[in-house]
PDB file of C-alpha atoms and ligand atoms in Angstrom:
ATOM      1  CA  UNK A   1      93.152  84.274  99.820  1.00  0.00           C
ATOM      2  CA  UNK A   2      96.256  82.136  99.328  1.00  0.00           C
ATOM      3  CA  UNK A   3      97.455  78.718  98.045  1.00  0.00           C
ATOM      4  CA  UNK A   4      99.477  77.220 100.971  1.00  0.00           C
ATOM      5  CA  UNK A   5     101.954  74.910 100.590  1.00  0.00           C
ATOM      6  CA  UNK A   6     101.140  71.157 101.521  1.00  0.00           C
ATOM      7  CA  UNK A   7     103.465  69.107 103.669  1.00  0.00           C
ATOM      8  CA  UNK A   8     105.215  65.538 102.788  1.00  0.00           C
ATOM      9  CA  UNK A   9     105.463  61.903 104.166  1.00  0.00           C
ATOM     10  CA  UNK A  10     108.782  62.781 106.137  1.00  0.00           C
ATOM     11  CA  UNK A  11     107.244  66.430 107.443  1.00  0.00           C
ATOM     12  CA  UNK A  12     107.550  65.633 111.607  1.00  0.00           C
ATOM     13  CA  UNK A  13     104.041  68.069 111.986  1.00  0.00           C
ATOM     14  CA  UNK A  14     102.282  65.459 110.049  1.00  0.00           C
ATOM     15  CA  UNK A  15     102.855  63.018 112.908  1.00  0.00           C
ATOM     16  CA  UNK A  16     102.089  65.553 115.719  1.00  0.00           C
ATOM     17  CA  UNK A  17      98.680  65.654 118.086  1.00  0.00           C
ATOM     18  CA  UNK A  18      97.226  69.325 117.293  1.00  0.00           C
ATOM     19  CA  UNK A  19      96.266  71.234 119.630  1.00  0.00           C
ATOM     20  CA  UNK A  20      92.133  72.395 119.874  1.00  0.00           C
ATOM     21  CA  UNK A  21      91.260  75.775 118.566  1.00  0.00           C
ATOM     22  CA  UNK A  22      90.977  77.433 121.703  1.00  0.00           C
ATOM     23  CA  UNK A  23      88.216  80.346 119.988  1.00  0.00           C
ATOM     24  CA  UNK A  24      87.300  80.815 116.056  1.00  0.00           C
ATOM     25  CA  UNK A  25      89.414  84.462 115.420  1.00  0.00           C
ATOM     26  CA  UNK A  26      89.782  86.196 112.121  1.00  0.00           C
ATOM     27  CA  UNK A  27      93.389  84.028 112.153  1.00  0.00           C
ATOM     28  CA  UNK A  28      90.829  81.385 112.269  1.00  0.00           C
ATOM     29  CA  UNK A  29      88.273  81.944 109.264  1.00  0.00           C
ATOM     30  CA  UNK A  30      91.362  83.299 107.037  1.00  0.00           C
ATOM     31  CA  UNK A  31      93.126  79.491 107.369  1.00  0.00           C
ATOM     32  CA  UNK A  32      89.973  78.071 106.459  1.00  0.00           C
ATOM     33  CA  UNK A  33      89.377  80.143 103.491  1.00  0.00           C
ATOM     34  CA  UNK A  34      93.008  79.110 102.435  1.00  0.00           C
ATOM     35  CA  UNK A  35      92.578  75.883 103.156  1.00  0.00           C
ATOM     36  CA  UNK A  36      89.579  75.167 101.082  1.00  0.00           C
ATOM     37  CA  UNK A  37      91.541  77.286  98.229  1.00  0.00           C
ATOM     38  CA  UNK A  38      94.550  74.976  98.363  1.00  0.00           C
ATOM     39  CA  UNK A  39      92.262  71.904  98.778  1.00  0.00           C
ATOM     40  CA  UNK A  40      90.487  72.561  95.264  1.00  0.00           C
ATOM     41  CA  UNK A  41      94.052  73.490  94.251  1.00  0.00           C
ATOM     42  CA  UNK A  42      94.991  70.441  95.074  1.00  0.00           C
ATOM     43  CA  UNK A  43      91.939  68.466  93.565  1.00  0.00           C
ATOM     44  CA  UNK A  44      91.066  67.116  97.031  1.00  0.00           C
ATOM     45  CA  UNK A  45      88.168  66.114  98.350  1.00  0.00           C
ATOM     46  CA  UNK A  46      90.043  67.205 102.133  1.00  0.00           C
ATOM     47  CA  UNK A  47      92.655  69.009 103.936  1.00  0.00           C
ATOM     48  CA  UNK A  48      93.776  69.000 107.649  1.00  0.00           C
ATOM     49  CA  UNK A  49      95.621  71.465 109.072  1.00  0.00           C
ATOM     50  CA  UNK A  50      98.616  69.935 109.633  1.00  0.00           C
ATOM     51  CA  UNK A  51      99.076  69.038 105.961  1.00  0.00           C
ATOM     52  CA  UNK A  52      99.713  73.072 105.513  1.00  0.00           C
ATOM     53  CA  UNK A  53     101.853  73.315 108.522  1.00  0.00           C
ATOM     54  CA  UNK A  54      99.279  74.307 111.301  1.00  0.00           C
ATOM     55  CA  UNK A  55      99.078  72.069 114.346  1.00  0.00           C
ATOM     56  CA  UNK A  56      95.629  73.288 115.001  1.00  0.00           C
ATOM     57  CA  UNK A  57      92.773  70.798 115.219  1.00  0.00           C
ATOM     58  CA  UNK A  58      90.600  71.681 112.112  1.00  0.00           C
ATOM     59  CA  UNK A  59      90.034  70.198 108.470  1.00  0.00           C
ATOM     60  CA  UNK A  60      87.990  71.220 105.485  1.00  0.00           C
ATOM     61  CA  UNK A  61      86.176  68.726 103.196  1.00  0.00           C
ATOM     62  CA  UNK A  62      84.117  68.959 100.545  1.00  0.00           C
ATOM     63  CA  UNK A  63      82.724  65.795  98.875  1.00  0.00           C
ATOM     64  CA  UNK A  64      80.187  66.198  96.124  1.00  0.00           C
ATOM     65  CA  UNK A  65      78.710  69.310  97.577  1.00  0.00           C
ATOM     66  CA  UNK A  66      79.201  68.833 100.929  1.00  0.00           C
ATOM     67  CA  UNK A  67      81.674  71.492 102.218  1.00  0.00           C
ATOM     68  CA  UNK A  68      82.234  71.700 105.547  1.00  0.00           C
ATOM     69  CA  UNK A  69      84.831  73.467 107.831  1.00  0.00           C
ATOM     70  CA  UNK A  70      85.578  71.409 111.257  1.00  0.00           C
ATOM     71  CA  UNK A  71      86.949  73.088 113.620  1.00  0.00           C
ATOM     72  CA  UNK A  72      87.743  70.448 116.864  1.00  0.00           C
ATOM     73  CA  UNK A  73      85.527  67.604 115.387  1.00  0.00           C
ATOM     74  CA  UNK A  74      85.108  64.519 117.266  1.00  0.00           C
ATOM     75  CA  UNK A  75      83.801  60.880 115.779  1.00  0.00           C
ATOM     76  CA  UNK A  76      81.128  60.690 118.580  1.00  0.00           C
ATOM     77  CA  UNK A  77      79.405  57.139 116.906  1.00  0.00           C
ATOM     78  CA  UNK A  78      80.649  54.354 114.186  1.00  0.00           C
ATOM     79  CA  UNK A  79      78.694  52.126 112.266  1.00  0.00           C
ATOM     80  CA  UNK A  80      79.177  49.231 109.727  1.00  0.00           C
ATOM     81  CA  UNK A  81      82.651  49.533 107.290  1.00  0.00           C
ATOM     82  CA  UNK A  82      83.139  49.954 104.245  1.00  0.00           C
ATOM     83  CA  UNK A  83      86.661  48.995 102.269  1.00  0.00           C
ATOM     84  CA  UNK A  84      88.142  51.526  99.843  1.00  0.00           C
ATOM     85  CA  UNK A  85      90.933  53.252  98.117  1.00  0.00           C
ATOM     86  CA  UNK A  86      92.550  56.575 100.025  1.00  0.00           C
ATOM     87  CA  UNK A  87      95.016  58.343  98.545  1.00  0.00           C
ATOM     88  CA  UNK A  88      96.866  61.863 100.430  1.00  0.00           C
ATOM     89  CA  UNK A  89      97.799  65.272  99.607  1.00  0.00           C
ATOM     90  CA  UNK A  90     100.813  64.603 101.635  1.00  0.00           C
ATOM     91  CA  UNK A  91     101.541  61.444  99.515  1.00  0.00           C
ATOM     92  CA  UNK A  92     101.068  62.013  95.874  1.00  0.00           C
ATOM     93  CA  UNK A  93     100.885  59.040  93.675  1.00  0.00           C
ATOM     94  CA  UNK A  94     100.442  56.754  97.050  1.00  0.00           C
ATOM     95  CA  UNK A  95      97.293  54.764  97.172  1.00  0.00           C
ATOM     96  CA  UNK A  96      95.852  51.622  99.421  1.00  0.00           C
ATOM     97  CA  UNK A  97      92.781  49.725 100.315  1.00  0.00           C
ATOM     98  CA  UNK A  98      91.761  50.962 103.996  1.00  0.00           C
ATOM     99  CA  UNK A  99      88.678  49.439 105.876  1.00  0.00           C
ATOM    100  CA  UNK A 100      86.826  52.450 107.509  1.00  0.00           C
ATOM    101  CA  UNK A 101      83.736  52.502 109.647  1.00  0.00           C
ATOM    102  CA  UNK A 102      81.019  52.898 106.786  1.00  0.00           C
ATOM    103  CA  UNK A 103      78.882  55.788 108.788  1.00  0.00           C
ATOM    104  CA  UNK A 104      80.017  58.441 111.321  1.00  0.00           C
ATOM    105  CA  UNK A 105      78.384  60.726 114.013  1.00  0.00           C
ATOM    106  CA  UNK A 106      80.454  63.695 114.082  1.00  0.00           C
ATOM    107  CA  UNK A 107      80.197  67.148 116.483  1.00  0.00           C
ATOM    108  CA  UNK A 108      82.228  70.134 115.293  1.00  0.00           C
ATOM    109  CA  UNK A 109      82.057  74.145 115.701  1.00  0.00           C
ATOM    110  CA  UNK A 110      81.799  75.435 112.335  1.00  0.00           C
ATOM    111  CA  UNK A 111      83.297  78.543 110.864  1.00  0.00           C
ATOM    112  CA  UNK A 112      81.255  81.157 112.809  1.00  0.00           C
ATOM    113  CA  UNK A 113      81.977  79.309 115.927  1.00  0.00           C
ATOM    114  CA  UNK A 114      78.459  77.320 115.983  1.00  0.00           C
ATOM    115  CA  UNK A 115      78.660  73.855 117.160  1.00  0.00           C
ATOM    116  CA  UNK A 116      77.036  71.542 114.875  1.00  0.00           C
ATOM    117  CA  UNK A 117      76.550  67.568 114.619  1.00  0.00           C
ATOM    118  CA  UNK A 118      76.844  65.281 111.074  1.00  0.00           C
ATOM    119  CA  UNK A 119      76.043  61.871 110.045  1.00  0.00           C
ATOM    120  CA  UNK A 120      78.012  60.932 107.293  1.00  0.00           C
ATOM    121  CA  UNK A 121      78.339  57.950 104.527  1.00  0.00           C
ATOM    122  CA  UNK A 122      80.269  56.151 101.971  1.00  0.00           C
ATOM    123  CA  UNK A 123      83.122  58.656 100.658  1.00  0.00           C
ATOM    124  CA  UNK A 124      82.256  61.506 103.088  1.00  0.00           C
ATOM    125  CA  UNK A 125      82.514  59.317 106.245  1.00  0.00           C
ATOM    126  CA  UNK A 126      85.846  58.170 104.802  1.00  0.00           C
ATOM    127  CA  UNK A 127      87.106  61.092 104.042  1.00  0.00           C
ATOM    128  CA  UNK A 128      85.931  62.907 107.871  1.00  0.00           C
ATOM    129  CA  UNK A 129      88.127  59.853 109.396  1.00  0.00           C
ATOM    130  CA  UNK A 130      91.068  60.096 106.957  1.00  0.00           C
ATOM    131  CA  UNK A 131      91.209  64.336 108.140  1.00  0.00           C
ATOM    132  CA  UNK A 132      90.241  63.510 111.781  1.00  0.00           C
ATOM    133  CA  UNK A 133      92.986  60.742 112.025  1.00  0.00           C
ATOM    134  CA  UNK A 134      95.394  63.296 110.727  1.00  0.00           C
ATOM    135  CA  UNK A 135      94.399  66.161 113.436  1.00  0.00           C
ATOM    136  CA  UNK A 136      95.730  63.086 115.468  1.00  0.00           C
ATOM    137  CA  UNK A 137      99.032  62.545 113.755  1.00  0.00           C
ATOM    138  CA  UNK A 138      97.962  59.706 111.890  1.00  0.00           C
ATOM    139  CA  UNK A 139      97.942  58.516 107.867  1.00  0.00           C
ATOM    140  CA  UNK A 140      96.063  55.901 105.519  1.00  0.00           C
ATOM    141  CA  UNK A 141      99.614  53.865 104.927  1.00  0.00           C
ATOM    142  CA  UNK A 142      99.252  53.146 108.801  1.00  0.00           C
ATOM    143  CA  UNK A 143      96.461  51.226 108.249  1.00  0.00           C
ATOM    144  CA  UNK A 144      98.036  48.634 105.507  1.00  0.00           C
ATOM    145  CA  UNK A 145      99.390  45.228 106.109  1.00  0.00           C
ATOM    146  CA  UNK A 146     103.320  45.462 106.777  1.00  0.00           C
ATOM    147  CA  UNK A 147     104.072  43.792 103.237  1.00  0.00           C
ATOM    148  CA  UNK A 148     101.698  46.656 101.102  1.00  0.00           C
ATOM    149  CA  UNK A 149     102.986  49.600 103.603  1.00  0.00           C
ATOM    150  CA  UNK A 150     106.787  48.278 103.159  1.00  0.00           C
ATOM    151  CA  UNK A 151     105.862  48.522  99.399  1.00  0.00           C
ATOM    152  CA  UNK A 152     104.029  52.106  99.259  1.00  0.00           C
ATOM    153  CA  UNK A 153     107.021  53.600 100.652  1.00  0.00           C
ATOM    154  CA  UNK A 154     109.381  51.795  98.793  1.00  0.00           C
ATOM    155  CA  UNK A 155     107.646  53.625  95.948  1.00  0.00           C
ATOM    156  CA  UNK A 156     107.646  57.161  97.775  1.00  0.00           C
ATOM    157  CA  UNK A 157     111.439  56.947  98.485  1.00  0.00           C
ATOM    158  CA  UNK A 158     111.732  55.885  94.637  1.00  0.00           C
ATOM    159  CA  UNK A 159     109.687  58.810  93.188  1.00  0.00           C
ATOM    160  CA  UNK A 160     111.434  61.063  95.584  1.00  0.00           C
ATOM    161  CA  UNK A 161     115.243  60.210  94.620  1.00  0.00           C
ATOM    162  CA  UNK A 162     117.219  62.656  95.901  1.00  0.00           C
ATOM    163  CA  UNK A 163     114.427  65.368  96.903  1.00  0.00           C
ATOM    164  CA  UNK A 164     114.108  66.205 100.590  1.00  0.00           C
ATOM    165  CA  UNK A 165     112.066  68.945 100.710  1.00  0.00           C
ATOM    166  CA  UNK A 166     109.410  68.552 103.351  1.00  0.00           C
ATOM    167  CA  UNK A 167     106.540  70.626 101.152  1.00  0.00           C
ATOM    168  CA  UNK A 168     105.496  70.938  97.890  1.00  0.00           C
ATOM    169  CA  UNK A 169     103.701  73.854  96.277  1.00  0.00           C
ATOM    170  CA  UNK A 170     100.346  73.312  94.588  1.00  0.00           C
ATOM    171  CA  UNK A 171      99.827  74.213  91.103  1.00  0.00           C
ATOM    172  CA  UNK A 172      96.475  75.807  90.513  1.00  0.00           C
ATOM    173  CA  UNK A 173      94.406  73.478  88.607  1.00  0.00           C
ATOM    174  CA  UNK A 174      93.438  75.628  86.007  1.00  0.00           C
ATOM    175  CA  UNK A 175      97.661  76.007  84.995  1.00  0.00           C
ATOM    176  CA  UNK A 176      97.758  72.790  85.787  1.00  0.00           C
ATOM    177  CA  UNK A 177      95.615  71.612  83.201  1.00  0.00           C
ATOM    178  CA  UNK A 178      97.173  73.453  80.464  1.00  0.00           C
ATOM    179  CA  UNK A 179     100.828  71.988  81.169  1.00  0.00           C
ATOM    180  CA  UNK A 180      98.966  68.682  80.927  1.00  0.00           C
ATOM    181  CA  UNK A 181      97.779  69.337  77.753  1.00  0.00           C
ATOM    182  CA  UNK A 182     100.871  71.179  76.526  1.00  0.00           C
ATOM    183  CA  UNK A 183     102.599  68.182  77.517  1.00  0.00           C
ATOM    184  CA  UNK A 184     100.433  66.182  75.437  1.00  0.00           C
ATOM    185  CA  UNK A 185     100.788  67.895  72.163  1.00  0.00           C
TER     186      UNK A 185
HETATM  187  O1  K1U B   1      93.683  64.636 103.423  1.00  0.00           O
HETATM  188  C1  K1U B   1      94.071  64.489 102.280  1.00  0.00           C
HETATM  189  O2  K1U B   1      95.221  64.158 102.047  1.00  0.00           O
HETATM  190  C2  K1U B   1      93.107  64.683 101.155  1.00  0.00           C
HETATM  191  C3  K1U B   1      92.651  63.365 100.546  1.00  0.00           C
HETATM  192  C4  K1U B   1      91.390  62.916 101.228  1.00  0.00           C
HETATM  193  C5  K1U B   1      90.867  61.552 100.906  1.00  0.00           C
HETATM  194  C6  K1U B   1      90.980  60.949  99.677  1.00  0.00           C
HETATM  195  C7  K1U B   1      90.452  59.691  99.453  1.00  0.00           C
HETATM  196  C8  K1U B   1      89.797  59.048 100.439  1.00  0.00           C
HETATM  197  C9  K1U B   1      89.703  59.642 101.674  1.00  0.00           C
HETATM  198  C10 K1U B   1      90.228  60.896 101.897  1.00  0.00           C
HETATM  199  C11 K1U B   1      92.416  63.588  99.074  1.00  0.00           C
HETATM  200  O3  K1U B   1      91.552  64.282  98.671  1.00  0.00           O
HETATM  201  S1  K1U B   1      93.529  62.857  98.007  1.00  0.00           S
HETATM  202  C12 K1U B   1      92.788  63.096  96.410  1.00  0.00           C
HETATM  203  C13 K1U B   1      92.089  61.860  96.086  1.00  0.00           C
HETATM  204  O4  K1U B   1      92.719  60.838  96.142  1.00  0.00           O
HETATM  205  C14 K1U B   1      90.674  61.787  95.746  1.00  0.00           C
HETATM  206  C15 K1U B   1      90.043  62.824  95.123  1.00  0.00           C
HETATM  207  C16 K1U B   1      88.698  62.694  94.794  1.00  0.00           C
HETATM  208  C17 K1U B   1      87.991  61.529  95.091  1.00  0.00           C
HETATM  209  C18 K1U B   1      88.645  60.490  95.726  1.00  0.00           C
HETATM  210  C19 K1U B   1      89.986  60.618  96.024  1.00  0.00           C
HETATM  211 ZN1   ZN B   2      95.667  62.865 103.829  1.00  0.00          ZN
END
């Protein structure tokens, strides 16, 4: 398996419809497996596939236990919302408030090419519509007012000074946590 590298704010792919996953290959199962590698990675409770450069329509998510891999989902039924903070693996550092529907019916195919249906609440419903909106080229900053979005990316543009780079490579979490404490000492 591999750590793939995760794509930014200003990445054009991240904005892009993907295109459904016509049948689930080898090609297939082997993005998945390094998805849900870079996700933990990562610390995330999601990935999409256009967050490591594939316009494909998939995600992996795994909130307390419940992994799943998605491949074509669809939000067939909303109910209720629910208000909460989102952050991004495209967006590091970025947070806001978003207003999501509380509980989701979703169909998918999962990894052996079954279809399969899921209702989902609290932080997994969130998180299924955060990964599904990005299969569809869309991010949590879209959904803030003007003023708070205006402000989120002042901050991005800030913490990136002069960087342009369109990915970043993930740091496993394991070396990760030793700089951290390195850097405390
Ligand atoms: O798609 C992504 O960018 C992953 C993203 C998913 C997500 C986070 C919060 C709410 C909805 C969807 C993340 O995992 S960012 C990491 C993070 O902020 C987080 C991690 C654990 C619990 C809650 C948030
Ligand atoms: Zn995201």
């Amino acid at each position: 398996m591999s750590l793939l590298d995760i794509y930014l704010l200003d990445a054009p792919i991240l904005r892009q419809e993907t295109t459904p996953v016509a049948r689930v290959t080898d090609d297939v199962r082997r993005l998945i497996d390094d998805m849900f590698e870079t996700m933990y990675a990562a610390r995330g409770i999601g990935l999409a596939a256009p967050q490591v450069g594939r316009s494909e329509r998939l995600t992996v998510v795994d909130v307390e236990g419940a992994r799943y891999a998605l491949i074509n989902p669809e939000i067939l039924d909303r109910e209720g919302t629910q208000v909460g903070e989102e952050g991004c693996l495209s967006i590091p550092e970025i947070y806001g408030e978003v207003e999501r529907a509380q509980r989701v019916h979703v169909r998918a195919i999962d990894r052996e090419g079954n279809p399969f249906e899921l209702d989902a609440s609290d932080l997994l419903a969130r998180c299924l519509q955060h990964e599904i909106d990005h299969l569809h080229g869309r991010l949590f900053i879209d959904y803030l007012s003007m003023v708070k979005r205006q402000a989120a990316l002042r901050k991005w543009r800030k913490q990136r000074g002069d960087d342009r780079s369109l990915t970043r490579k993930i740091v496993p979490a394991e070396a990760a946590a030793h700089h951290e404490r390195d850097e405390e000492l």
